[in-house]
Coordinates of N, CA and C and ligand atoms in Angstrom, one line a residue:
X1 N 0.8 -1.2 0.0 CA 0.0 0.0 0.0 C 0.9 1.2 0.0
X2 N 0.4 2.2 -0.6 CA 1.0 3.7 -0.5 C 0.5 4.4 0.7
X3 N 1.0 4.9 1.6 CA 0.6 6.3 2.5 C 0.9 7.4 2.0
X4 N 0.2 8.8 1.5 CA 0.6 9.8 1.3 C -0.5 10.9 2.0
X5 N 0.4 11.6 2.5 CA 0.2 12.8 3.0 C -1.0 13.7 2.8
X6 N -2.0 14.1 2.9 CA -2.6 15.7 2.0 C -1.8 16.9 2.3
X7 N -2.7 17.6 1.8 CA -2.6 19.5 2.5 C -3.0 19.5 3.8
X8 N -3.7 18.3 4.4 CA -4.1 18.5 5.4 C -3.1 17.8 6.3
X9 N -2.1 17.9 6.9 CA -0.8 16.4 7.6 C -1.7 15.7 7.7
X10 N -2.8 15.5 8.8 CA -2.9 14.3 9.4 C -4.2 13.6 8.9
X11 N -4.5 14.0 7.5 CA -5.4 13.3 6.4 C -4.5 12.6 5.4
X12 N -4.7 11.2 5.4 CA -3.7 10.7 4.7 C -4.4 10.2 3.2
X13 N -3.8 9.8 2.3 CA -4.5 9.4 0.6 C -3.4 8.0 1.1
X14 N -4.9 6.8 0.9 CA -4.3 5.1 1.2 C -4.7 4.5 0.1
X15 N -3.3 4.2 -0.7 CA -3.8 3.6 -2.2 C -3.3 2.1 -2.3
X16 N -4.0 1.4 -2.5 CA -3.7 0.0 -2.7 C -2.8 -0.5 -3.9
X17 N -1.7 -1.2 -3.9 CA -0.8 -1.8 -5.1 C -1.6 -2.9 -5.5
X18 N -2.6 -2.8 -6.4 CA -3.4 -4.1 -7.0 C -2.4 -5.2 -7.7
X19 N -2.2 -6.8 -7.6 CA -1.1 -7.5 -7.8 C -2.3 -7.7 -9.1
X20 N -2.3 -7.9 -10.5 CA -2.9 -8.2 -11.5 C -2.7 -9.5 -12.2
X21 N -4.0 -10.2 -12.7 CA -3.0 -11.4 -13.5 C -4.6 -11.7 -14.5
X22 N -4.5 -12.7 -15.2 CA -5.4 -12.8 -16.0 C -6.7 -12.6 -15.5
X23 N -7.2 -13.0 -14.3 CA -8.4 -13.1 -13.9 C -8.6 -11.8 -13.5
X24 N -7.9 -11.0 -13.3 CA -8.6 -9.9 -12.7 C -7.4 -9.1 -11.9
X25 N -7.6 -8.8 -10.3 CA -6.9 -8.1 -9.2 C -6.8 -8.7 -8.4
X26 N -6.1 -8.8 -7.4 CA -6.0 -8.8 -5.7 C -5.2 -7.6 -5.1
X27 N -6.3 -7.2 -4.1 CA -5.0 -5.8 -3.3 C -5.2 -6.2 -2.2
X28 N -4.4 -5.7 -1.5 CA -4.4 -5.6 0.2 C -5.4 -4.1 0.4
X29 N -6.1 -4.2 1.2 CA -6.9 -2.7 1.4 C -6.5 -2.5 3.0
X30 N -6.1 -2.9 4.0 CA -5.9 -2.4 5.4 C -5.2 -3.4 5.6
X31 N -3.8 -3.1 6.5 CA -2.6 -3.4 7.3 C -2.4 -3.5 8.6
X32 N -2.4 -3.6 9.6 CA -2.0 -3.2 11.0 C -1.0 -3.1 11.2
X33 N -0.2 -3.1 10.6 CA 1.7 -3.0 10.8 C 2.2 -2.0 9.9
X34 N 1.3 -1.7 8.5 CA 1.5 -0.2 7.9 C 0.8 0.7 8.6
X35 N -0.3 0.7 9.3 CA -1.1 1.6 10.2 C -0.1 1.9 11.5
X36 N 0.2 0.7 12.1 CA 0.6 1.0 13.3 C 2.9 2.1 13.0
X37 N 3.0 1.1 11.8 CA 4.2 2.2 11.7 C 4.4 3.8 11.7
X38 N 3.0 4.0 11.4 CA 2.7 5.3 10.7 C 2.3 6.2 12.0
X39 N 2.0 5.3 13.0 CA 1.1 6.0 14.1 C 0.0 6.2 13.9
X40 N -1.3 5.5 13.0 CA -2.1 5.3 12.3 C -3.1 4.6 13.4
X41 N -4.4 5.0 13.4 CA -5.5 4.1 14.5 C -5.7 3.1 13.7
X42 N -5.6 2.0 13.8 CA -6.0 0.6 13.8 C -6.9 -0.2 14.5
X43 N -7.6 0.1 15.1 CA -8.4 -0.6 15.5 C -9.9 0.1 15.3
X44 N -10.9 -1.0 14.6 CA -12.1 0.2 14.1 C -12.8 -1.1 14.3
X45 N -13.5 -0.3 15.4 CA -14.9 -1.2 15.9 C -16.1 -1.2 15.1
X46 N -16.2 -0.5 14.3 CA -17.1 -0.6 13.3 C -17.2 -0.3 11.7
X47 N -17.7 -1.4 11.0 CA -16.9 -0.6 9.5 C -19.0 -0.6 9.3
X48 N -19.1 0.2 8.2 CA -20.1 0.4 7.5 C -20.3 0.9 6.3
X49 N -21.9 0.7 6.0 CA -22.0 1.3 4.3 C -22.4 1.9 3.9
X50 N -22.7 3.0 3.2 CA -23.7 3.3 2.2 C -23.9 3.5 1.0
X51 N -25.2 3.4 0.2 CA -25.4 3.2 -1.0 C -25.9 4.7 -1.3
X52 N -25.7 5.2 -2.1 CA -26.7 6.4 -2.9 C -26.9 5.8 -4.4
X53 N -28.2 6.1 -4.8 CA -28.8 5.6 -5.7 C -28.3 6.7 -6.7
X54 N -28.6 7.7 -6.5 CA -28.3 9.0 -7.9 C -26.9 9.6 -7.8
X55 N -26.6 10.3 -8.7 CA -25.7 10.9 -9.0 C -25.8 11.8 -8.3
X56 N -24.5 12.7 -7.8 CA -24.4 13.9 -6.7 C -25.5 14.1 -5.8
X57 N -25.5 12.9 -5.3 CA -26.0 12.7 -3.8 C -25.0 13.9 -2.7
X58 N -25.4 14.0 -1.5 CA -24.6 14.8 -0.6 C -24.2 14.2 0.7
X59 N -23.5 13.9 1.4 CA -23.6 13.2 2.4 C -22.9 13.8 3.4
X60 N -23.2 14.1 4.5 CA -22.3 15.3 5.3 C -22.4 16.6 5.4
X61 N -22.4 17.4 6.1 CA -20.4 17.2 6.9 C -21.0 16.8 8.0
X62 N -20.5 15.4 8.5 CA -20.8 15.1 10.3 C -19.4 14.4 11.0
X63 N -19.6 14.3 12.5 CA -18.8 14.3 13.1 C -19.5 13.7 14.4
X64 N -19.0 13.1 15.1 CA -19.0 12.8 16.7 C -18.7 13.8 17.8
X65 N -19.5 14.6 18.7 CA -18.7 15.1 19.3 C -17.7 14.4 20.3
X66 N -17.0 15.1 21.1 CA -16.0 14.7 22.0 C -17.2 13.8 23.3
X67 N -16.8 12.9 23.7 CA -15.7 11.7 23.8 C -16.1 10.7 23.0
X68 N -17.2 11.3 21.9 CA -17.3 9.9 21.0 C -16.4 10.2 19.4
X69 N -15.6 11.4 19.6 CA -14.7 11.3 18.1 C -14.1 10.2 17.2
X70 N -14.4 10.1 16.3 CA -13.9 9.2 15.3 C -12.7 9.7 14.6
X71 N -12.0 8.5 14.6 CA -11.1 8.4 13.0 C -12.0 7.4 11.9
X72 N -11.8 7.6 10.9 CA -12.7 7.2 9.5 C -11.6 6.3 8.7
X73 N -11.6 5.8 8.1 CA -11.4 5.3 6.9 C -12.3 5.4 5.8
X74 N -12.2 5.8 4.7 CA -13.2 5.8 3.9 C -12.9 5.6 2.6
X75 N -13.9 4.1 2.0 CA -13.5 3.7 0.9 C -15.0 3.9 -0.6
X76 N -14.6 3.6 -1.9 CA -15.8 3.8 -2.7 C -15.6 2.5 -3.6
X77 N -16.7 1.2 -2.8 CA -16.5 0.0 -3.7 C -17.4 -0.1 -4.8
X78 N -18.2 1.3 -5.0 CA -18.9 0.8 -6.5 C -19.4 2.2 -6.6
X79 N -18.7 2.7 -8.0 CA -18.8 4.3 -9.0 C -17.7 4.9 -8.1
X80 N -18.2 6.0 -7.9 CA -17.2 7.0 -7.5 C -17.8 8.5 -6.6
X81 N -16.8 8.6 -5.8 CA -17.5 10.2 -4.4 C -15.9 11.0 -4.5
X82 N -16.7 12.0 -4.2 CA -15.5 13.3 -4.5 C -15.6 13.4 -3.0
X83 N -15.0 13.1 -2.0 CA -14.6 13.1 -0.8 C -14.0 14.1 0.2
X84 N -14.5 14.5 0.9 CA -13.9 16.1 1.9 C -13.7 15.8 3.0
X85 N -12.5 16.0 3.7 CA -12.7 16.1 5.2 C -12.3 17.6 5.7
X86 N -12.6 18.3 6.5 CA -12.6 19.2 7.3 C -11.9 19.5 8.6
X87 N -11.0 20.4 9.0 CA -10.6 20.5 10.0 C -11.1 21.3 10.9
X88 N -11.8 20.7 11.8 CA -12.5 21.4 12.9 C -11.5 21.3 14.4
X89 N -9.8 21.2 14.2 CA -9.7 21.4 15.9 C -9.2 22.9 15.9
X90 N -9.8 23.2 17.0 CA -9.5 25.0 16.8 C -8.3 25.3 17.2
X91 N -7.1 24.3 17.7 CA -6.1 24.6 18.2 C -5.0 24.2 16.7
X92 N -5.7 23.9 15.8 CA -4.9 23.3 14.3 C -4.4 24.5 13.7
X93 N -3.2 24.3 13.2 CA -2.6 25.6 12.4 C -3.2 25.8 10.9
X94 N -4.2 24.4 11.0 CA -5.1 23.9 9.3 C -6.5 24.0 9.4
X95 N -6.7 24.6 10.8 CA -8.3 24.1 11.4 C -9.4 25.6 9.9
X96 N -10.4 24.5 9.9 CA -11.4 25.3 8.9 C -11.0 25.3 7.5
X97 N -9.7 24.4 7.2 CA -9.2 24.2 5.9 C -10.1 23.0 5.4
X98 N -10.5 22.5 4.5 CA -10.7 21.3 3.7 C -9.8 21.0 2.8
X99 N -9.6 19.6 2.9 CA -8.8 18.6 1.8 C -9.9 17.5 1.1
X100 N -9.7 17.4 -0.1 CA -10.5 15.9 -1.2 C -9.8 15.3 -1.7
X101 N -10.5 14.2 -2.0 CA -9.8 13.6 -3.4 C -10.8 12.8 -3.9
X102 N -11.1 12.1 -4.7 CA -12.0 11.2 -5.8 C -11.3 9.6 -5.4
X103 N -13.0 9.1 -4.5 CA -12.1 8.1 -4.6 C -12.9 7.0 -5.5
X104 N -12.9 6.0 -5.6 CA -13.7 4.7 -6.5 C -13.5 3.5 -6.8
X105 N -14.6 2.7 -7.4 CA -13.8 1.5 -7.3 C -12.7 1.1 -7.9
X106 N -12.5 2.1 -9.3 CA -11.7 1.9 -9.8 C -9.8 2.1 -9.2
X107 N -9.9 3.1 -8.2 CA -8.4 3.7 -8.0 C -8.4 3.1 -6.7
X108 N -9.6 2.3 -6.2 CA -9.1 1.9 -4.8 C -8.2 2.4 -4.0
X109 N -8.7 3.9 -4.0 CA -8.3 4.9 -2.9 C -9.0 5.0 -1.3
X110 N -8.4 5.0 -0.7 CA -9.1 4.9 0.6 C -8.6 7.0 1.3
X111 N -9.0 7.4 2.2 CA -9.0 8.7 2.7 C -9.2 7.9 4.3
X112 N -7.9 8.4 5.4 CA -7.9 8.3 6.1 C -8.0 9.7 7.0
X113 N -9.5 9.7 7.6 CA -9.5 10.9 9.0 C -9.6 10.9 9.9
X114 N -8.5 11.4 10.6 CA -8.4 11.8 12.1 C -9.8 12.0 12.6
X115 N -9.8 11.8 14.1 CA -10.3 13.0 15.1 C -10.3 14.0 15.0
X116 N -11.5 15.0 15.1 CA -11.6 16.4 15.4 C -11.9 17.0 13.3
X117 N -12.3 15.8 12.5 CA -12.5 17.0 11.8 C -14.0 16.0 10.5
X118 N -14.7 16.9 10.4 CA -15.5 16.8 9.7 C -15.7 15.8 9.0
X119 N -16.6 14.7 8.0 CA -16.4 14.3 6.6 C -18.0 14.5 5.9
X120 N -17.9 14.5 4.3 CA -18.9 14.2 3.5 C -18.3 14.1 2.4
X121 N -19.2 13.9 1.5 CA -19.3 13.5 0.1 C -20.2 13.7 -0.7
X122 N -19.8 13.9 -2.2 CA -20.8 14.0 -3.5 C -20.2 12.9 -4.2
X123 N -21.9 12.1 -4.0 CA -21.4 10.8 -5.3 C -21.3 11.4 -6.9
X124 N -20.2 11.3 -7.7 CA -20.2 11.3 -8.9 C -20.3 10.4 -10.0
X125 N -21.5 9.1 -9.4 CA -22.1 8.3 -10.0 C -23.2 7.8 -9.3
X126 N -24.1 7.2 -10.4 CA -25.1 6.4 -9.7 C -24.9 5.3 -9.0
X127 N -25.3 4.7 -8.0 CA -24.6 3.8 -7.1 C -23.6 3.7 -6.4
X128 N -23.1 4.6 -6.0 CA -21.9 5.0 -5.5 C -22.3 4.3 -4.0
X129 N -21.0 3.2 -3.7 CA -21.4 2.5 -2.7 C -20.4 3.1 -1.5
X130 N -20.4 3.2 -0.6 CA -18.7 4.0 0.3 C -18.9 3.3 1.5
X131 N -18.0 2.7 2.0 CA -17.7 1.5 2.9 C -16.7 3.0 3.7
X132 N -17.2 1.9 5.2 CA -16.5 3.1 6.5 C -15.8 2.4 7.3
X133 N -14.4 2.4 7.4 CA -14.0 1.5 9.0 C -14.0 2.7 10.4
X134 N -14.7 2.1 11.2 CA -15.3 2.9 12.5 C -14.3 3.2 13.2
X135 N -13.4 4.4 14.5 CA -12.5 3.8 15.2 C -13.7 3.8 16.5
X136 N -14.8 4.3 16.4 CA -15.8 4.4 17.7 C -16.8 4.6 17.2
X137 N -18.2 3.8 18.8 CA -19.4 3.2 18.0 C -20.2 4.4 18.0
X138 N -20.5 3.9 17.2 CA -22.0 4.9 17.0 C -22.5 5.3 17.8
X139 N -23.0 6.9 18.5 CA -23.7 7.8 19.3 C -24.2 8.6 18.9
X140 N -25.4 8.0 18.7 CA -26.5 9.4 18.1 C -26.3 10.4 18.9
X141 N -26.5 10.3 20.2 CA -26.5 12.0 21.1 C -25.8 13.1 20.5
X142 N -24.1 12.3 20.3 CA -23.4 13.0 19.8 C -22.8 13.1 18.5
X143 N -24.1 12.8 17.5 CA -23.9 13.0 16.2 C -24.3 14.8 16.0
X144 N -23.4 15.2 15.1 CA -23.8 16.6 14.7 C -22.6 16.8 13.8
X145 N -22.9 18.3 13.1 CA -22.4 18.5 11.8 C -22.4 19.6 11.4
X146 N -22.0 20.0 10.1 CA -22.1 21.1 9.9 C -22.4 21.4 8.5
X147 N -23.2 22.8 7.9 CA -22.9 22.9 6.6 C -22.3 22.9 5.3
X148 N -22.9 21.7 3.9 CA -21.9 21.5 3.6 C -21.2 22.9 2.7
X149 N -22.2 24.0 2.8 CA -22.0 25.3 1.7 C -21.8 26.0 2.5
X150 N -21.0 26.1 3.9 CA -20.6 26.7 4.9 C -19.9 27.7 4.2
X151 N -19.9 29.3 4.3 CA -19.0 30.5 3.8 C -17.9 30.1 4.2
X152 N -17.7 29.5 5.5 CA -16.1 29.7 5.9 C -15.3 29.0 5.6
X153 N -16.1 27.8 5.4 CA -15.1 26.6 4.7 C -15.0 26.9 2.9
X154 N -15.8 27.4 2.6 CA -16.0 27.1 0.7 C -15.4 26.6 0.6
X155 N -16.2 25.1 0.2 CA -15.6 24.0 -0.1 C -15.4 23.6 -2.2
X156 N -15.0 23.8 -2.6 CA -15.3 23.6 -4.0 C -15.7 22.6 -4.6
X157 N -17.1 22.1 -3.8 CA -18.0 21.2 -4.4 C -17.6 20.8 -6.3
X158 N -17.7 19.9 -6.5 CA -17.5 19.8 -8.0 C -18.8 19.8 -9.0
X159 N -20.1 19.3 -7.7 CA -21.5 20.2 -8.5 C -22.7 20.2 -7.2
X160 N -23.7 20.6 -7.9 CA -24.5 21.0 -6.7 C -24.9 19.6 -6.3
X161 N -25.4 19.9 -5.1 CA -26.3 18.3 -4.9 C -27.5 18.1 -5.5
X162 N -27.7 17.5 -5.9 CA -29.0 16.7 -6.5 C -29.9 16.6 -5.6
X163 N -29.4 15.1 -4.5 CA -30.3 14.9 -3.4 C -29.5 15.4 -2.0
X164 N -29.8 15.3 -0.6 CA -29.5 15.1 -0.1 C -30.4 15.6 1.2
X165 N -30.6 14.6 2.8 CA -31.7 14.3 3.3 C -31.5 16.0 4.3
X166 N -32.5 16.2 4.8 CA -33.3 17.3 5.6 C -32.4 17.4 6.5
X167 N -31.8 16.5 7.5 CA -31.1 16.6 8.2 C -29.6 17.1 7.5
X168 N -29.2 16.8 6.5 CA -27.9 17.5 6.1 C -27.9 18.7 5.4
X169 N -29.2 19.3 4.9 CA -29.3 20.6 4.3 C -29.6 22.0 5.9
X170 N -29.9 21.5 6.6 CA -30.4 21.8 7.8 C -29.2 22.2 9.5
X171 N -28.1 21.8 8.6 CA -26.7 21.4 9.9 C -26.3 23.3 10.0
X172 N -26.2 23.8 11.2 CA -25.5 24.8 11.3 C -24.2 25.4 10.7
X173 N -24.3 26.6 10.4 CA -23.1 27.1 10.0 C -21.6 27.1 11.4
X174 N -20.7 27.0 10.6 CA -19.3 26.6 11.9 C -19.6 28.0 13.0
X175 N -20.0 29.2 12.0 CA -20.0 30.4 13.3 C -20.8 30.3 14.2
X176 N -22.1 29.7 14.0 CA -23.3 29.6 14.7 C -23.1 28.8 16.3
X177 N -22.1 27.1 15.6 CA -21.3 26.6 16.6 C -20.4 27.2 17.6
X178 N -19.3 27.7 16.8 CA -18.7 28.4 17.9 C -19.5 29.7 18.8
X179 N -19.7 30.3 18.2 CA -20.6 31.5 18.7 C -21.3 31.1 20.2
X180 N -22.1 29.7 19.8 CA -22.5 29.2 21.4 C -21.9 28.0 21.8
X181 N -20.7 27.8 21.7 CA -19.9 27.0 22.5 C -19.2 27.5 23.8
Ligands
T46_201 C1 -23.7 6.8 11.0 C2 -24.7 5.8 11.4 C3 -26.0 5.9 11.2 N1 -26.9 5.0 11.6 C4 -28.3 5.2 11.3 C5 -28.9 6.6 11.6 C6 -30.0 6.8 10.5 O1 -31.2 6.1 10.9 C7 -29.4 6.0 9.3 C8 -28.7 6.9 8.3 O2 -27.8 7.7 9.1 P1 -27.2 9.0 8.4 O3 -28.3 9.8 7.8 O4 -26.3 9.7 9.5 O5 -26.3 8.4 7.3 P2 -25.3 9.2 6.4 O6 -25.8 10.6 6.0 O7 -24.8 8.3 5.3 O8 -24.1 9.5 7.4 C9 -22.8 8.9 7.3 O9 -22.1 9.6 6.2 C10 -21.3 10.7 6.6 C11 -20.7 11.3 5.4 C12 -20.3 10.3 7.6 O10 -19.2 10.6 7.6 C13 -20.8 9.4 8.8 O11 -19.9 8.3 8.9 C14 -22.2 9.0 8.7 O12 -22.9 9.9 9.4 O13 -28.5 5.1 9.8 C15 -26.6 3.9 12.3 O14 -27.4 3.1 12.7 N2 -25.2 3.7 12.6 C16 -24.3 4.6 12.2 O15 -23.1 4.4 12.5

């Protein structure tokens, strides 16, 4: 596997070396000994899925609050999502910056995110399937998020959303957050 860096340090781009032969592929997609060299969380109590059916679906921006923060893995095993994570720690010299990349089935790219910062996505296909390894379980209480057309972030979406549910058109702006934190 490759580890590479973003704009963001501690957002990594995880690309699989596919071994190829007549039938097809085999890659490695997750390591515990490339993770753990890196200082990488390895341990994810929960992986998950989802499917969007149309094209430029929207998904996000959410997050865990503190003490249920997640690290993500995030992969696209069928079409393709133009992928953002966000830096939300206010003590980051990067915080309110966003980093992307396109991931899919085809480049079997994975996007590794830290704690402390945002994610979402626009599928840029139909069926766009995106597989999640969890590092912590699921807590609704402290599920929340933020907008994905946030002024402060302008994020350079690659197109508008098509679909996306009431709860994610509906997420506070980051000032609104801080403002009453
Ligand atoms: C995240 C999650 C959700 N759910 C339930 C809650 C809802 O009844 C239903 C759909 O949840 P939600 O609308 O939050 O799904 P997405 O909009 O795809 O959210 C996910 O996609 C964004 C981009 C992310 O980064 C998060 O990992 C995750 O929030 O599944 C669960 O039962 N377990 C879970 O771990």
């Amino acid at each position: 596997m490759l580890f590479t860096r973003t704009d963001l340090k501690d957002v990594w781009l995880l690309e699989a070396s596919p071994i190829r032969d007549e039938r097809g592929s085999f890659a490695r997609t997750f390591c515990v000994d490339e993770m753990e060299a890196r200082g990488l969380e390895h341990c994810f109590v929960q992986h998950s899925l989802s499917r969007s059916a149309a094209k430029h679906t929207l998904r996000g921006l959410h997050f865990q609050r503190a003490p249920h923060e997640e690290v993500k893995v995030v992969s696209c095993l069928n079409g393709a999502i133009w992928d953002v994570a966000v830096d939300l720690r206010p003590q980051s010299p990067t915080y309110c910056r966003w980093t992307a990349a396109e991931l899919s089935a085809d480049n079997m790219r994975q996007l590794y995110i830290p704690k402390g910062f945002a994610h979402g996505f626009l599928s840029l296909t139909e069926g766009a399937v995106v597989g999640y390894l969890i590092s912590t379980r699921y807590h609704p209480a402290s599920a929340a998020g933020i907008r994905y057309d946030d002024p402060a972030l302008a994020i350079d979406w690659p197109a508008a959303p098509a679909v996306m549910s009431e709860k994610d058109r509906n997420w506070p702006l980051l000032a609104d957050i801080t403002r009453h934190a």
